[in-house]
XYZ file of C-alpha atoms in Angstrom:
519
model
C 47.079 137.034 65.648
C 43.203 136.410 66.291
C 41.806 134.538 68.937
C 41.089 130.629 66.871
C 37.248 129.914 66.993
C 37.457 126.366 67.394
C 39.386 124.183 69.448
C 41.754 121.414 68.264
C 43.957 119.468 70.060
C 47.660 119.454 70.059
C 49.831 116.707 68.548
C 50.915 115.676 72.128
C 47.342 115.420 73.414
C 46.629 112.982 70.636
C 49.743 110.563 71.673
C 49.241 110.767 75.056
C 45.442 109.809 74.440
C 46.256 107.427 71.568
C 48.231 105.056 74.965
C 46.332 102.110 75.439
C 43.923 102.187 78.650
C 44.184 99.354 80.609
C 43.480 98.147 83.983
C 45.898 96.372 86.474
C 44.343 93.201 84.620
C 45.329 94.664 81.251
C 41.684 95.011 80.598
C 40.634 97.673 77.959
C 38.488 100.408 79.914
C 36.861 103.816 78.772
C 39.012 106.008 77.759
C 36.575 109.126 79.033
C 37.930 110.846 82.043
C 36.356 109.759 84.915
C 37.789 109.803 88.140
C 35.137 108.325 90.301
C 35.860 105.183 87.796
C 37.938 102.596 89.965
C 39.445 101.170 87.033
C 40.072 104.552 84.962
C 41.872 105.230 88.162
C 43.667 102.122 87.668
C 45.582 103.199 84.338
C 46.616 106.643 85.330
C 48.052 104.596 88.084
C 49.337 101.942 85.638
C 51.121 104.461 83.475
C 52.419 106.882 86.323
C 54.366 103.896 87.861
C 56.014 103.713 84.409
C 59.008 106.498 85.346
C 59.000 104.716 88.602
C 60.063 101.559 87.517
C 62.429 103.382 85.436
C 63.896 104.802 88.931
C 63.946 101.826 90.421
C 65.509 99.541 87.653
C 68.079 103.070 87.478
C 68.961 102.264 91.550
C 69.304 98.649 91.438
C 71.940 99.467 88.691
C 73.752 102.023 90.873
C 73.542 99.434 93.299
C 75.253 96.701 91.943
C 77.794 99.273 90.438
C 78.802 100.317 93.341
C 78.813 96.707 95.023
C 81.313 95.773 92.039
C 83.260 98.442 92.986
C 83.850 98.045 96.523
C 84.885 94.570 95.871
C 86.716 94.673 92.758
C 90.103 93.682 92.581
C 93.019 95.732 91.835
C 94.701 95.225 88.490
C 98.579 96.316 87.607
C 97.961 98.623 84.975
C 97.508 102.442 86.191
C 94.384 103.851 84.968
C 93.957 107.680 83.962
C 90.765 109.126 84.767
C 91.461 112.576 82.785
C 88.868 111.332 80.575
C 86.565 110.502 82.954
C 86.870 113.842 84.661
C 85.847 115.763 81.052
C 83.146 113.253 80.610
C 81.526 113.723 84.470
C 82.238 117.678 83.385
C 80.091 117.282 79.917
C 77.209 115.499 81.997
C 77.259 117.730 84.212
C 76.900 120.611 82.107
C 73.992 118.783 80.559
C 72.278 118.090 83.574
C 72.213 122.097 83.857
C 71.011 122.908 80.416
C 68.222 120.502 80.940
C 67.070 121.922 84.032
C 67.552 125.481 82.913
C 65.228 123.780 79.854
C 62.337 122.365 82.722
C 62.503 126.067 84.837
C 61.245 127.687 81.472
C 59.112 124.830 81.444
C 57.837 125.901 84.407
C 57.447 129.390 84.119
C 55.587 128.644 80.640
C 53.300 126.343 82.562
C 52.881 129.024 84.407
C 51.811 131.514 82.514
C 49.608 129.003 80.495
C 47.450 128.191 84.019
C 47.692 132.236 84.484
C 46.348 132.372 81.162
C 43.199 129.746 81.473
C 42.395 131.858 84.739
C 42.008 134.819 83.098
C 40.086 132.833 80.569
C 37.527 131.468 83.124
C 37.606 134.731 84.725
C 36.563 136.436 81.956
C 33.800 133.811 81.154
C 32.354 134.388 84.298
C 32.363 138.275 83.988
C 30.412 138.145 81.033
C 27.924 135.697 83.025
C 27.766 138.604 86.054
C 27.340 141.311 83.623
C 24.768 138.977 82.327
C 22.871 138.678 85.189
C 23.643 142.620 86.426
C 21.946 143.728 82.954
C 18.808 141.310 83.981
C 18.530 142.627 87.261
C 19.137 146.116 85.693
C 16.188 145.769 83.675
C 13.923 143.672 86.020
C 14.395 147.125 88.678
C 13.289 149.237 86.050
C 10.696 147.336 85.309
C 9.155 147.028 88.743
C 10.576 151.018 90.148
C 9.730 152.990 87.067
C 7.600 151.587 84.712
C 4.774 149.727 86.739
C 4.285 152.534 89.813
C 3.624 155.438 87.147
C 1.641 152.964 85.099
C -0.241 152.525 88.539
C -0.268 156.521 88.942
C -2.071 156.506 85.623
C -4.588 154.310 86.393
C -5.896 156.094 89.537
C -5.940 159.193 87.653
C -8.475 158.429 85.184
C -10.506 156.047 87.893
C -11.647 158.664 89.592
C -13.900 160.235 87.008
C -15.220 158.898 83.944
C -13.313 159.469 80.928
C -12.781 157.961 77.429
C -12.597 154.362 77.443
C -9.200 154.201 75.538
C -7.904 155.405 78.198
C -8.886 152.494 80.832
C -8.321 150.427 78.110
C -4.396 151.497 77.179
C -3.439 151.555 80.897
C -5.199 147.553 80.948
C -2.888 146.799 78.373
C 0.255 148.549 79.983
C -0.391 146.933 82.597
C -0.163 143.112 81.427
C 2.940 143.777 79.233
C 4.819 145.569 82.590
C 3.731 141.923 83.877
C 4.802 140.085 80.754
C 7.829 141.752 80.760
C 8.991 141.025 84.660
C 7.705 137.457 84.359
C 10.169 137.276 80.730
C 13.167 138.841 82.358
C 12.553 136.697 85.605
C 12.699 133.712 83.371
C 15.684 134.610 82.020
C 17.688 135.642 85.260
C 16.609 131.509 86.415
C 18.408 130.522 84.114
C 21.724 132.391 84.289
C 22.018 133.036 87.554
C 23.451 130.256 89.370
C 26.240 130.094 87.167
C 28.930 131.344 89.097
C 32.854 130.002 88.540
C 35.262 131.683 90.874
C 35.731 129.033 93.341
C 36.989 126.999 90.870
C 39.075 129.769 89.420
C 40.306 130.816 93.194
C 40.708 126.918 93.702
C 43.041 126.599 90.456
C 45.287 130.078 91.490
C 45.853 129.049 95.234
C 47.595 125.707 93.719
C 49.428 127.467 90.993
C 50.945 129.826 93.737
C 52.020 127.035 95.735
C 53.216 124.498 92.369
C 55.202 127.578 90.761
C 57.881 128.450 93.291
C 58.270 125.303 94.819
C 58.646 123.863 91.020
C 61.177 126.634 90.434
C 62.983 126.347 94.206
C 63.562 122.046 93.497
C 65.069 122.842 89.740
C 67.240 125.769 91.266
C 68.791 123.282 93.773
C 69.472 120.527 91.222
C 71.502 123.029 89.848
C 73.705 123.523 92.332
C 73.903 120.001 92.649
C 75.526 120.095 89.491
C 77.576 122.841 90.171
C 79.145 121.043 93.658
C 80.059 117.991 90.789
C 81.933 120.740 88.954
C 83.743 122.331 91.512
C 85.012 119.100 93.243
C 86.083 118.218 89.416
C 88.090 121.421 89.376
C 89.458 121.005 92.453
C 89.866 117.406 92.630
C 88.316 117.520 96.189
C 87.111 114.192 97.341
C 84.597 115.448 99.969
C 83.344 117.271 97.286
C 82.801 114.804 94.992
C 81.126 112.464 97.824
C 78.718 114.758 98.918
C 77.337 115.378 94.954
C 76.733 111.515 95.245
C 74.566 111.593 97.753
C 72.849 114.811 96.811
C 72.570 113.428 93.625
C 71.023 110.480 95.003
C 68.643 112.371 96.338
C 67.968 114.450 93.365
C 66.956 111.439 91.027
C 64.287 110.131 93.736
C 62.530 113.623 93.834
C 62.848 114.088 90.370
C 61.604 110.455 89.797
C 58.546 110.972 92.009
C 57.798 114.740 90.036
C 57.838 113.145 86.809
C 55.555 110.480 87.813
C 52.981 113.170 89.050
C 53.554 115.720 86.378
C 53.153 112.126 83.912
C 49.882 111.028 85.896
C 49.054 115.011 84.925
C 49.437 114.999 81.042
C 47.532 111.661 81.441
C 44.639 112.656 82.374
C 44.406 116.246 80.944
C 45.181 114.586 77.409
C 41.739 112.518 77.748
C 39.972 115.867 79.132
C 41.620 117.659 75.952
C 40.468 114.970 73.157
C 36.795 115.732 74.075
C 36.967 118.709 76.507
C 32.981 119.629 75.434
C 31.816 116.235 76.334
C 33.793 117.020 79.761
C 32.636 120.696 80.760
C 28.780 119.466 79.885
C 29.155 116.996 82.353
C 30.699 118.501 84.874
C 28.936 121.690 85.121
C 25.884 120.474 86.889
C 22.338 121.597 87.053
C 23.217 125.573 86.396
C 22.866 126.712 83.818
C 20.418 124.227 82.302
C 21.934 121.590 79.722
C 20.190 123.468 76.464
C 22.242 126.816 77.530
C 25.193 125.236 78.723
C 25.432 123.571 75.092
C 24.408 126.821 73.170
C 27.876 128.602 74.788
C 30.405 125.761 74.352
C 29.184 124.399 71.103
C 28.196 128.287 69.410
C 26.797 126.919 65.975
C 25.880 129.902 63.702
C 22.696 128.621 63.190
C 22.537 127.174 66.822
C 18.745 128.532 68.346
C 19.171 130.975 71.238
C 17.634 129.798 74.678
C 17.208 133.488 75.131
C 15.651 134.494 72.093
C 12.028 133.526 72.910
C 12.383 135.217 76.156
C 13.961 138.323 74.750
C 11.969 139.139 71.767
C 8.927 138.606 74.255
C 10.490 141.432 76.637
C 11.002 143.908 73.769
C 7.456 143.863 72.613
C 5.922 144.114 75.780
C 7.995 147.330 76.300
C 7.075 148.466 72.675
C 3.616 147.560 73.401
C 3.829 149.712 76.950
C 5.165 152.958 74.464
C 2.139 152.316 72.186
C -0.457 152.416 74.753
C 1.386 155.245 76.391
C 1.227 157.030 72.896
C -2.478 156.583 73.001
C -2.954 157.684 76.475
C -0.651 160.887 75.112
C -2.796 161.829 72.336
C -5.725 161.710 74.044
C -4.394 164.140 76.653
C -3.506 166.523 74.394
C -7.080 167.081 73.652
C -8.205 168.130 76.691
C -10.348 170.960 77.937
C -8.890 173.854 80.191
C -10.863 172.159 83.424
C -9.595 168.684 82.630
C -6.184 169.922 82.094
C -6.848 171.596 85.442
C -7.906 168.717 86.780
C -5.119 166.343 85.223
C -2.344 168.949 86.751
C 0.236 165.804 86.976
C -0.238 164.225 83.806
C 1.624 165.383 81.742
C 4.736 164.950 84.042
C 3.718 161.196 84.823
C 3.424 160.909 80.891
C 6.890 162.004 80.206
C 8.304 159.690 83.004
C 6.609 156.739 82.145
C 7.959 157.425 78.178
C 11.808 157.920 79.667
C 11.457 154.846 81.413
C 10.070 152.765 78.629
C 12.106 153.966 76.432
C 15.228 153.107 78.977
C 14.099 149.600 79.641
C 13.967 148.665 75.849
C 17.269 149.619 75.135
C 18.338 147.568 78.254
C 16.668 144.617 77.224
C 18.315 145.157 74.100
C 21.734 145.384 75.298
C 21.021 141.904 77.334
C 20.222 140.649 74.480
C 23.588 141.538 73.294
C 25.596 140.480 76.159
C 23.814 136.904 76.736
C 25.056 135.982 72.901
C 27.828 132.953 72.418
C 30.540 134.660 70.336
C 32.573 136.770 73.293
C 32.171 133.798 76.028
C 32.577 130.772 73.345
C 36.031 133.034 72.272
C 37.044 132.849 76.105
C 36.460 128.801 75.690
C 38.243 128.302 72.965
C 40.937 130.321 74.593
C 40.766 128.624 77.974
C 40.973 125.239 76.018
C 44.270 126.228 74.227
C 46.085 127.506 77.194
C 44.577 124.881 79.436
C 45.370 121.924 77.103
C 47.562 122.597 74.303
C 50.102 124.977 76.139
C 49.760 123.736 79.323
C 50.428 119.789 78.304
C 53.168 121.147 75.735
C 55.318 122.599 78.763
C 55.062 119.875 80.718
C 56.199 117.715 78.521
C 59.700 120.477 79.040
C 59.428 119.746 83.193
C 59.388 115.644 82.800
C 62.843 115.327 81.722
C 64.778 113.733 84.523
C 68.228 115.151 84.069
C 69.604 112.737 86.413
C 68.265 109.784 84.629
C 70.244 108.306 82.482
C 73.330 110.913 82.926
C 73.199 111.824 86.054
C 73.698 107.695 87.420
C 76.363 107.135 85.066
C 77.800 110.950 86.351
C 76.873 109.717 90.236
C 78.655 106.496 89.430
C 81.543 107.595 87.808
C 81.829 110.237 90.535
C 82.102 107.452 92.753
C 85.009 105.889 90.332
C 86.354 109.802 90.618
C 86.553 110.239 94.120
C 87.978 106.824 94.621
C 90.403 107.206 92.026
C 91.692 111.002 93.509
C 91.662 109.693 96.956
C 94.105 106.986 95.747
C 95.900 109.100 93.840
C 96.363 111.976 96.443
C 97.654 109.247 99.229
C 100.353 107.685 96.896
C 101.295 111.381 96.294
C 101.809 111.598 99.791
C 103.391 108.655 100.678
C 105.817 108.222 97.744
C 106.267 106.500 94.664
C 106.287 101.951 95.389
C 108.959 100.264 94.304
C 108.005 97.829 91.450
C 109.048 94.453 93.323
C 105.738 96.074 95.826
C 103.759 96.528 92.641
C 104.431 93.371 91.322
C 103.633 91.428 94.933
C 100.479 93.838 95.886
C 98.911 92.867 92.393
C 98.903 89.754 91.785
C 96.138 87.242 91.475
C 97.195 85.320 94.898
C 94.403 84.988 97.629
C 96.986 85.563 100.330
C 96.593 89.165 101.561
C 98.410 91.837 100.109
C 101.748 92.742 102.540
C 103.323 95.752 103.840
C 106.213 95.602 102.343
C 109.743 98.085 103.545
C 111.028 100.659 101.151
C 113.841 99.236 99.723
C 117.085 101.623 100.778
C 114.578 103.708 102.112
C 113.467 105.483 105.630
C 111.230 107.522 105.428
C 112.416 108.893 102.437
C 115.936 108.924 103.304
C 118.742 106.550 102.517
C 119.539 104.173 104.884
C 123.869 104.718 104.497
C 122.900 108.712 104.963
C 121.767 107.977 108.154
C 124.386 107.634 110.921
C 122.447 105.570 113.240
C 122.614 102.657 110.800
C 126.022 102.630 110.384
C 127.500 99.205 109.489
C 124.279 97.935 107.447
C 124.217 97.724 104.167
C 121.547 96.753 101.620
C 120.846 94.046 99.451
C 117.891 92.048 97.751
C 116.569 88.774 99.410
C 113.487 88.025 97.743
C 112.568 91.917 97.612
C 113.743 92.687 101.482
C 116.756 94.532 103.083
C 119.035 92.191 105.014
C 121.761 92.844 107.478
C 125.166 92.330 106.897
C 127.069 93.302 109.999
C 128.288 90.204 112.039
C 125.365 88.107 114.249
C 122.360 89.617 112.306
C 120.139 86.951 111.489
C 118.469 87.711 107.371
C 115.551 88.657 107.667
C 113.962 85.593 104.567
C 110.165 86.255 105.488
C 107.602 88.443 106.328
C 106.552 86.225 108.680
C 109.434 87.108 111.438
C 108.347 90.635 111.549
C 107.103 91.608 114.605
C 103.067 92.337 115.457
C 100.154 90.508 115.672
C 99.730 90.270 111.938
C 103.227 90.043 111.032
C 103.280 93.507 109.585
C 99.902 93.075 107.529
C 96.816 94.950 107.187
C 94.241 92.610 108.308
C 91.232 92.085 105.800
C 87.361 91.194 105.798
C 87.806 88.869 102.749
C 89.857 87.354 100.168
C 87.955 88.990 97.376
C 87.318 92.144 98.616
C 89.608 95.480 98.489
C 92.204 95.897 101.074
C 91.459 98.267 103.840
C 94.342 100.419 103.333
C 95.749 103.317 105.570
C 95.245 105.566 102.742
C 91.513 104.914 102.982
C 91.330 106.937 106.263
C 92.795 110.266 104.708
């Protein structure tokens, strides 16, 4: 698949762009990317605070959720939370998918700001090969051509010869000047365009962005994971400690979303009109005229160059015509000027190798300063840069713990509670339903601690021998005596203790604190 010539930009460029760009004041402003802009500033603010509100409106829920739930009242009916447990399991399988989902993300991000390096490295090769080729030829210029053009001139000054002569070395002469002063023109123009600060400044961040990136989605993952395991093992602790990891999960992944958000932003207005962008940001080098002529690459766009060029490659045809002249005119010398002119033939063939060497330079700078190979690296650049790059982000801004990981935090909460209960009934016995029927109701007196009927500890009170002579009967839910002077016990309120033999609680609405609580 071949390179795409032109750049166009990607359906989710166009809707981020197409959001409406307002101020704090809800006042329409430019929609051209412009950072030193106060109020351009303003709306990537406005519309990065947008997943933080979402976080905060998501906490204030948790909040009152779990407010409801410390001070909810019990009801009679015995839930079961089996389906709870296969729904906190399903969420919490999704939360891994999704961040499996953002760590490819990632790594595609990755490779797309790997990608637009390479791209911007490449552009600026071609610019140092550009200028190495100008330099190439301006050294040849001034070391070959224009000492032996010298050399010929003070051979034929020091007698008189034919005037063709003086007159071709005149004319070699001012194109060798022509030439330097074309090639120096050129070398202005390109040679202050150098771009691998930017590119060093843009791989430094990408090495730090990438792993940490990966390192945050790799521990949400285990988040998940510790939900699992205390749903498999029905572990409290467990279950507690994913709640406040996953606490902590949503408000980092809140806060990434918001930056990677504020990112898409602003590279979506860069990537509607990334030309209008990279003219203005490029600065004084290379001139405007050039810096248009690479990112714009019309067919029928006028090289800067051209001019400068063409002028190069006739002054060095020019030189090989005059040093033709020069050549022929040797050739018809006597035996005593040929005597005399020992060295010219030498300088001759010299002078024509280096001619001959510096045209085909200038003509292969001619070749390397045209648009095609660095406009392809653009267009390349743009699509890794903008289209990719905004594409995969889009992969790293889903919050997995927003919504499902709240309602999976919250209903671990319910979880853990509901184990915790579960586990210290387990462990203290099945309640008698006169207890049930007292413990729930819709009173506002405390809830009692009621006796096991027939019960001691989980043995019966005739097994035991030390209570020999009791025996057991129902008195509004309570064992009485029945051996001779035993006063019935008719209330709660003769049992012995500061509290009568209740719990003591911090309100009339809220849960009991119960024993069971504390294990």
């Amino acid at each position: 698949m071949g390179v795409p010539t032109t750049f166009n930009p990607s359906w989710f460029v166009q809707l981020f762009h197409s959001r409406p760009h307002w101020d704090i004041s809800l006042r329409v402003v430019n929609d051209t990317f412009d950072l030193k802009n106060e109020m351009y500033r303003e709306t990537l603010g406005l519309w990065g605070s947008v997943p933080a509100v979402v976080l905060i409106i998501s906490l204030i829920i948790l909040l009152f959720y779990l407010l409801a739930y410390c001070c909810r009242r019990k009801t009679a009916k015995k839930k079961r939370f089996e389906f709870l447990r296969w729904v906190l399991m399903f969420f919490g399988l999704v939360c891994c998918g999704i961040l499996t989902c953002a760590m490819y993300g990632s790594h595609l991000a990755h490779i797309s700001i790997t990608d637009f390096v390479q791209s911007v490295e490449k552009i600026n090769l071609g610019s140092s090969s550009a200028k190495n080729q100008t330099d190439e030829v301006a050294g040849k210029l001034h070391k070959d051509v224009e000492p032996r053009v010298g050399l010929l001139s003070e051979e034929f000054s020091r007698q008189d010869g034919d005037p063709r002569v003086r007159i071709a070395i005149e004319e070699m002469s001012g194109n060798v000047s022509e030439a330097k002063n074309r090639i120096a023109v050129i070398s202005g123009k390109i040679s202050h365009a150098e771009y691998s600060a930017f590119t060093t400044l843009v791989s430094q961040i990408e090495m730090i962005r990438a792993p940490v990136t990966l390192a945050l989605f790799g521990l949400f993952i285990l988040f998940c994971l510790i939900l699992m395991i205390g749903l498999i093992k029905r572990s409290r602790c467990t279950l507690m400690l994913f709640s406040v990891l996953g606490l902590v999960a949503t408000v980092v992944c809140g806060l990434l979303v918001c930056a990677f958000f504020v990112i898409a932003m602003g590279l979506s207005d860069i990537c509607q009109r990334p030309d209008e962008f990279v003219l203005n940001h490029l600065g004084e080098y290379p001139p405007p005229a050039i810096a248009q002529f690479y990112v714009k690459c019309h067919p029928v766009a006028d090289n800067p160059f051209e001019q400068y060029i063409s002028d190069g490659i006739r002054a060095t045809t020019n030189i090989q015509t005059s040093l033709n002249v020069v050549s022929e005119i040797a050739e018809k010398f006597g035996d005593d000027q040929r005597q005399q002119h020992r060295q010219l033939h030498p300088n001759l063939v010299k002078l024509g190798q280096a001619v001959n060497a510096t045209n085909n330079s200038i003509r292969k700078l001619n070749e390397a300063l045209q648009c095609r190979p660095i406009h392809k690296e653009y267009v390349f650049a743009l699509n890794s840069g903008c289209n990719d790059l905004i594409n995969y982000l889009n992969t790293e801004e889903t919050d997995p713990f927003l919504p499902q990981g709240k309602q999976a935090r919250s209903s671990g909460q319910a979880g853990a509670g509901s184990l915790g209960r579960r586990t210290n009934i387990a462990m203290t016995g099945s309640l008698g339903p006169t207890y049930r029927a007292r413990h729930y109701s819709n009173t506002h007196t405390p809830p009692q601690t009621p006796p096991f009927p027939s019960t001691l500890n989980g043995r019966m009170i005739e097994a035991d021998p030390r209570y020999a002579g009791y025996h057991h009967a129902q008195y509004h839910g309570y064992a009485t005596q029945a051996h001779p002077g035993a006063q019935p016990v008719s209330s709660i309120s003769t049992l012995p203790g500061p509290n009568h033999g209740q719990y003591a609680t911090l309100s009339r609405h809220c849960k009991t604190l119960e024993s069971s609580s504390f294990y």
